[in-house]
Amino acid sequence: MAREHLSNDDFFTQLASLIETTHQKGHGSVYLTQKRLTFGSSAPSSPTGKVPDDPLWDLHPPNPLPLIVRATDGKSHKLDKEGGATAKGGIGRTKNAEKVKLSTVVQPDDIEAFFTRYAEVCKGGMRGLRRRDRSKRKKKDKGKKKGLAESVKT
């Protein structure tokens, strides 16, 4: 279950291709997450850096911590093509083995350069977005304002 993290360059290459394939399909999403990478799953009973007066003591670690950045296409399940119903009467779903999962670890010294390139890749992926058609909404809002103004005059 444990996967190896990609190098930053490989992560950007695969992220760009993931965004491109999602754009070519015409639908779908790419989910990006980032969080601080902590070492060791169990917390010690008396951390050395804990200060009794500071409730947010863990926000000030003695050394900068690396980040883990993840990307996925979010396709964790797919519909059962055989049409099999579940026990609750719903449509059957199975785990999708083709789900794309990418992750990389960014060291504290490389964060600024990483996020510069990360922003470029994300902006490049936004070219496929379409502007929303808000003309109907604007007409509706104008009509409401006009009706409200007339009722105030009388």
PDB file of C-alpha atoms in Angstrom:
ATOM      1  CA  MET A   1       0.000   0.000   0.000  1.00  0.00           C
ATOM      2  CA  ALA A   2       2.929   2.328   0.603  1.00  0.00           C
ATOM      3  CA  ARG A   3       3.918   4.133  -2.555  1.00  0.00           C
ATOM      4  CA  GLU A   4       7.154   5.817  -3.372  1.00  0.00           C
ATOM      5  CA  HIS A   5       7.021   9.573  -3.721  1.00  0.00           C
ATOM      6  CA  LEU A   6       7.986  11.039  -7.074  1.00  0.00           C
ATOM      7  CA  SER A   7      10.769  13.536  -7.536  1.00  0.00           C
ATOM      8  CA  ASN A   8       9.538  17.097  -7.984  1.00  0.00           C
ATOM      9  CA  ASP A   9      10.322  17.086 -11.727  1.00  0.00           C
ATOM     10  CA  ASP A  10       8.516  13.775 -12.300  1.00  0.00           C
ATOM     11  CA  PHE A  11       5.569  15.047 -10.264  1.00  0.00           C
ATOM     12  CA  PHE A  12       5.206  18.136 -12.472  1.00  0.00           C
ATOM     13  CA  THR A  13       5.517  16.092 -15.661  1.00  0.00           C
ATOM     14  CA  GLN A  14       2.858  13.614 -14.579  1.00  0.00           C
ATOM     15  CA  LEU A  15       0.619  16.358 -13.145  1.00  0.00           C
ATOM     16  CA  ALA A  16       0.682  18.213 -16.470  1.00  0.00           C
ATOM     17  CA  SER A  17      -0.224  15.012 -18.332  1.00  0.00           C
ATOM     18  CA  LEU A  18      -3.028  14.268 -15.828  1.00  0.00           C
ATOM     19  CA  ILE A  19      -4.482  17.748 -16.338  1.00  0.00           C
ATOM     20  CA  GLU A  20      -4.172  17.371 -20.114  1.00  0.00           C
ATOM     21  CA  THR A  21      -5.959  13.989 -20.195  1.00  0.00           C
ATOM     22  CA  THR A  22      -8.748  15.366 -18.009  1.00  0.00           C
ATOM     23  CA  HIS A  23      -9.066  18.334 -20.376  1.00  0.00           C
ATOM     24  CA  GLN A  24      -9.171  16.055 -23.434  1.00  0.00           C
ATOM     25  CA  LYS A  25     -11.976  13.982 -21.923  1.00  0.00           C
ATOM     26  CA  GLY A  26     -14.015  17.159 -21.553  1.00  0.00           C
ATOM     27  CA  HIS A  27     -15.041  16.368 -17.987  1.00  0.00           C
ATOM     28  CA  GLY A  28     -13.543  15.358 -14.702  1.00  0.00           C
ATOM     29  CA  SER A  29     -11.539  16.931 -11.934  1.00  0.00           C
ATOM     30  CA  VAL A  30      -8.022  16.947 -10.625  1.00  0.00           C
ATOM     31  CA  TYR A  31      -7.762  17.157  -6.854  1.00  0.00           C
ATOM     32  CA  LEU A  32      -4.657  18.789  -5.374  1.00  0.00           C
ATOM     33  CA  THR A  33      -3.840  18.569  -1.678  1.00  0.00           C
ATOM     34  CA  GLN A  34      -0.891  19.593   0.418  1.00  0.00           C
ATOM     35  CA  LYS A  35      -0.029  19.168   4.053  1.00  0.00           C
ATOM     36  CA  ARG A  36       2.858  19.271   6.437  1.00  0.00           C
ATOM     37  CA  LEU A  37       4.726  15.995   6.578  1.00  0.00           C
ATOM     38  CA  THR A  38       5.259  14.818  10.129  1.00  0.00           C
ATOM     39  CA  PHE A  39       7.610  12.069  11.105  1.00  0.00           C
ATOM     40  CA  GLY A  40       6.455   9.196  13.261  1.00  0.00           C
ATOM     41  CA  SER A  41       2.821   8.198  13.571  1.00  0.00           C
ATOM     42  CA  SER A  42       2.629   8.155  17.372  1.00  0.00           C
ATOM     43  CA  ALA A  43       3.031  11.357  19.325  1.00  0.00           C
ATOM     44  CA  PRO A  44       5.317  11.190  22.357  1.00  0.00           C
ATOM     45  CA  SER A  45       3.583  11.542  25.714  1.00  0.00           C
ATOM     46  CA  SER A  46       5.622  14.614  26.675  1.00  0.00           C
ATOM     47  CA  PRO A  47       6.898  16.483  23.621  1.00  0.00           C
ATOM     48  CA  THR A  48      10.047  18.460  24.278  1.00  0.00           C
ATOM     49  CA  GLY A  49       8.809  21.585  22.498  1.00  0.00           C
ATOM     50  CA  LYS A  50       5.438  21.737  24.272  1.00  0.00           C
ATOM     51  CA  VAL A  51       4.774  24.910  26.208  1.00  0.00           C
ATOM     52  CA  PRO A  52       1.880  24.793  28.720  1.00  0.00           C
ATOM     53  CA  ASP A  53       0.730  28.342  27.910  1.00  0.00           C
ATOM     54  CA  ASP A  54       0.634  27.907  24.124  1.00  0.00           C
ATOM     55  CA  PRO A  55      -2.303  25.786  22.863  1.00  0.00           C
ATOM     56  CA  LEU A  56      -0.826  25.855  19.342  1.00  0.00           C
ATOM     57  CA  TRP A  57       2.634  24.638  20.328  1.00  0.00           C
ATOM     58  CA  ASP A  58       2.837  22.200  17.428  1.00  0.00           C
ATOM     59  CA  LEU A  59       2.644  25.055  14.890  1.00  0.00           C
ATOM     60  CA  HIS A  60       6.164  26.144  15.852  1.00  0.00           C
ATOM     61  CA  PRO A  61       8.422  23.121  15.307  1.00  0.00           C
ATOM     62  CA  PRO A  62      12.116  23.518  16.133  1.00  0.00           C
ATOM     63  CA  ASN A  63      13.095  22.675  12.526  1.00  0.00           C
ATOM     64  CA  PRO A  64      11.113  23.398   9.352  1.00  0.00           C
ATOM     65  CA  LEU A  65       9.106  20.395   8.194  1.00  0.00           C
ATOM     66  CA  PRO A  66       8.753  19.245   4.588  1.00  0.00           C
ATOM     67  CA  LEU A  67       5.434  19.293   2.708  1.00  0.00           C
ATOM     68  CA  ILE A  68       3.728  16.433   0.945  1.00  0.00           C
ATOM     69  CA  VAL A  69       1.825  17.460  -2.173  1.00  0.00           C
ATOM     70  CA  ARG A  70      -0.662  15.042  -3.709  1.00  0.00           C
ATOM     71  CA  ALA A  71      -2.685  14.980  -6.918  1.00  0.00           C
ATOM     72  CA  THR A  72      -5.411  12.559  -7.974  1.00  0.00           C
ATOM     73  CA  ASP A  73      -8.159  12.304 -10.558  1.00  0.00           C
ATOM     74  CA  GLY A  74     -10.643  11.400  -7.819  1.00  0.00           C
ATOM     75  CA  LYS A  75     -11.982   8.282  -9.521  1.00  0.00           C
ATOM     76  CA  SER A  76     -11.968   5.936  -6.570  1.00  0.00           C
ATOM     77  CA  HIS A  77     -15.088   4.004  -7.624  1.00  0.00           C
ATOM     78  CA  LYS A  78     -16.716   3.070 -10.883  1.00  0.00           C
ATOM     79  CA  LEU A  79     -20.221   1.834 -11.589  1.00  0.00           C
ATOM     80  CA  ASP A  80     -20.688  -1.884 -11.910  1.00  0.00           C
ATOM     81  CA  LYS A  81     -21.275  -2.518 -15.628  1.00  0.00           C
ATOM     82  CA  GLU A  82     -23.176  -5.739 -14.949  1.00  0.00           C
ATOM     83  CA  GLY A  83     -25.970  -3.761 -13.324  1.00  0.00           C
ATOM     84  CA  GLY A  84     -25.755  -5.717 -10.121  1.00  0.00           C
ATOM     85  CA  ALA A  85     -27.740  -4.162  -7.305  1.00  0.00           C
ATOM     86  CA  THR A  86     -26.379  -3.798  -3.811  1.00  0.00           C
ATOM     87  CA  ALA A  87     -28.100  -5.077  -0.680  1.00  0.00           C
ATOM     88  CA  LYS A  88     -29.697  -1.653  -0.200  1.00  0.00           C
ATOM     89  CA  GLY A  89     -31.128  -1.647  -3.723  1.00  0.00           C
ATOM     90  CA  GLY A  90     -28.618   0.804  -5.190  1.00  0.00           C
ATOM     91  CA  ILE A  91     -26.373   0.506  -8.196  1.00  0.00           C
ATOM     92  CA  GLY A  92     -23.250  -1.566  -7.591  1.00  0.00           C
ATOM     93  CA  ARG A  93     -19.870   0.173  -7.392  1.00  0.00           C
ATOM     94  CA  THR A  94     -16.439  -1.366  -7.476  1.00  0.00           C
ATOM     95  CA  LYS A  95     -13.004  -0.040  -6.596  1.00  0.00           C
ATOM     96  CA  ASN A  96     -11.247   1.548  -9.543  1.00  0.00           C
ATOM     97  CA  ALA A  97      -7.743   0.148  -9.960  1.00  0.00           C
ATOM     98  CA  GLU A  98      -6.962   2.808 -12.575  1.00  0.00           C
ATOM     99  CA  LYS A  99      -7.175   5.750 -10.176  1.00  0.00           C
ATOM    100  CA  VAL A 100      -4.234   8.091 -10.707  1.00  0.00           C
ATOM    101  CA  LYS A 101      -2.348   9.025  -7.538  1.00  0.00           C
ATOM    102  CA  LEU A 102       0.711  11.270  -7.546  1.00  0.00           C
ATOM    103  CA  SER A 103       2.689  12.544  -4.576  1.00  0.00           C
ATOM    104  CA  THR A 104       5.947  14.296  -3.902  1.00  0.00           C
ATOM    105  CA  VAL A 105       7.788  15.560  -0.848  1.00  0.00           C
ATOM    106  CA  VAL A 106       9.027  19.150  -0.923  1.00  0.00           C
ATOM    107  CA  GLN A 107      11.933  20.009   1.353  1.00  0.00           C
ATOM    108  CA  PRO A 108      11.811  23.369   3.192  1.00  0.00           C
ATOM    109  CA  ASP A 109      14.714  24.763   1.150  1.00  0.00           C
ATOM    110  CA  ASP A 110      12.933  24.038  -2.152  1.00  0.00           C
ATOM    111  CA  ILE A 111       9.458  25.342  -1.291  1.00  0.00           C
ATOM    112  CA  GLU A 112       9.683  28.695  -3.077  1.00  0.00           C
ATOM    113  CA  ALA A 113      10.970  27.233  -6.355  1.00  0.00           C
ATOM    114  CA  PHE A 114       8.456  24.387  -6.116  1.00  0.00           C
ATOM    115  CA  PHE A 115       5.446  26.673  -5.713  1.00  0.00           C
ATOM    116  CA  THR A 116       6.598  28.911  -8.565  1.00  0.00           C
ATOM    117  CA  ARG A 117       6.557  25.938 -10.907  1.00  0.00           C
ATOM    118  CA  TYR A 118       3.400  24.524  -9.265  1.00  0.00           C
ATOM    119  CA  ALA A 119       1.566  27.784 -10.016  1.00  0.00           C
ATOM    120  CA  GLU A 120       2.689  27.655 -13.660  1.00  0.00           C
ATOM    121  CA  VAL A 121       1.395  24.094 -14.084  1.00  0.00           C
ATOM    122  CA  CYS A 122      -1.918  24.936 -12.403  1.00  0.00           C
ATOM    123  CA  LYS A 123      -2.389  28.075 -14.515  1.00  0.00           C
ATOM    124  CA  GLY A 124      -1.668  26.029 -17.633  1.00  0.00           C
ATOM    125  CA  GLY A 125      -4.393  23.609 -16.579  1.00  0.00           C
ATOM    126  CA  MET A 126      -6.901  26.424 -16.204  1.00  0.00           C
ATOM    127  CA  ARG A 127      -6.871  27.238 -19.900  1.00  0.00           C
ATOM    128  CA  GLY A 128      -9.499  24.557 -20.418  1.00  0.00           C
ATOM    129  CA  LEU A 129     -11.972  26.259 -18.112  1.00  0.00           C
ATOM    130  CA  ARG A 130     -14.947  27.986 -19.663  1.00  0.00           C
ATOM    131  CA  ARG A 131     -16.480  31.201 -18.424  1.00  0.00           C
ATOM    132  CA  ARG A 132     -19.889  30.748 -16.892  1.00  0.00           C
ATOM    133  CA  ASP A 133     -22.855  32.185 -18.760  1.00  0.00           C
ATOM    134  CA  ARG A 134     -24.247  34.709 -16.310  1.00  0.00           C
ATOM    135  CA  SER A 135     -26.344  36.729 -18.751  1.00  0.00           C
ATOM    136  CA  LYS A 136     -29.611  35.104 -17.573  1.00  0.00           C
ATOM    137  CA  ARG A 137     -28.717  35.740 -13.958  1.00  0.00           C
ATOM    138  CA  LYS A 138     -27.921  39.393 -14.649  1.00  0.00           C
ATOM    139  CA  LYS A 139     -31.278  39.885 -16.390  1.00  0.00           C
ATOM    140  CA  LYS A 140     -33.073  38.265 -13.469  1.00  0.00           C
ATOM    141  CA  ASP A 141     -31.225  40.471 -10.957  1.00  0.00           C
ATOM    142  CA  LYS A 142     -32.042  43.613 -12.987  1.00  0.00           C
ATOM    143  CA  GLY A 143     -35.711  42.652 -13.022  1.00  0.00           C
ATOM    144  CA  LYS A 144     -35.731  42.167  -9.262  1.00  0.00           C
ATOM    145  CA  LYS A 145     -34.039  45.516  -8.652  1.00  0.00           C
ATOM    146  CA  LYS A 146     -36.408  47.313 -11.024  1.00  0.00           C
ATOM    147  CA  GLY A 147     -39.450  45.736  -9.342  1.00  0.00           C
ATOM    148  CA  LEU A 148     -38.079  46.614  -5.920  1.00  0.00           C
ATOM    149  CA  ALA A 149     -37.468  50.233  -6.946  1.00  0.00           C
ATOM    150  CA  GLU A 150     -41.029  50.586  -8.316  1.00  0.00           C
ATOM    151  CA  SER A 151     -42.556  49.191  -5.123  1.00  0.00           C
ATOM    152  CA  VAL A 152     -40.559  51.668  -3.022  1.00  0.00           C
ATOM    153  CA  LYS A 153     -41.787  54.634  -5.138  1.00  0.00           C
ATOM    154  CA  THR A 154     -45.463  53.831  -4.562  1.00  0.00           C
TER     155      THR A 154
END
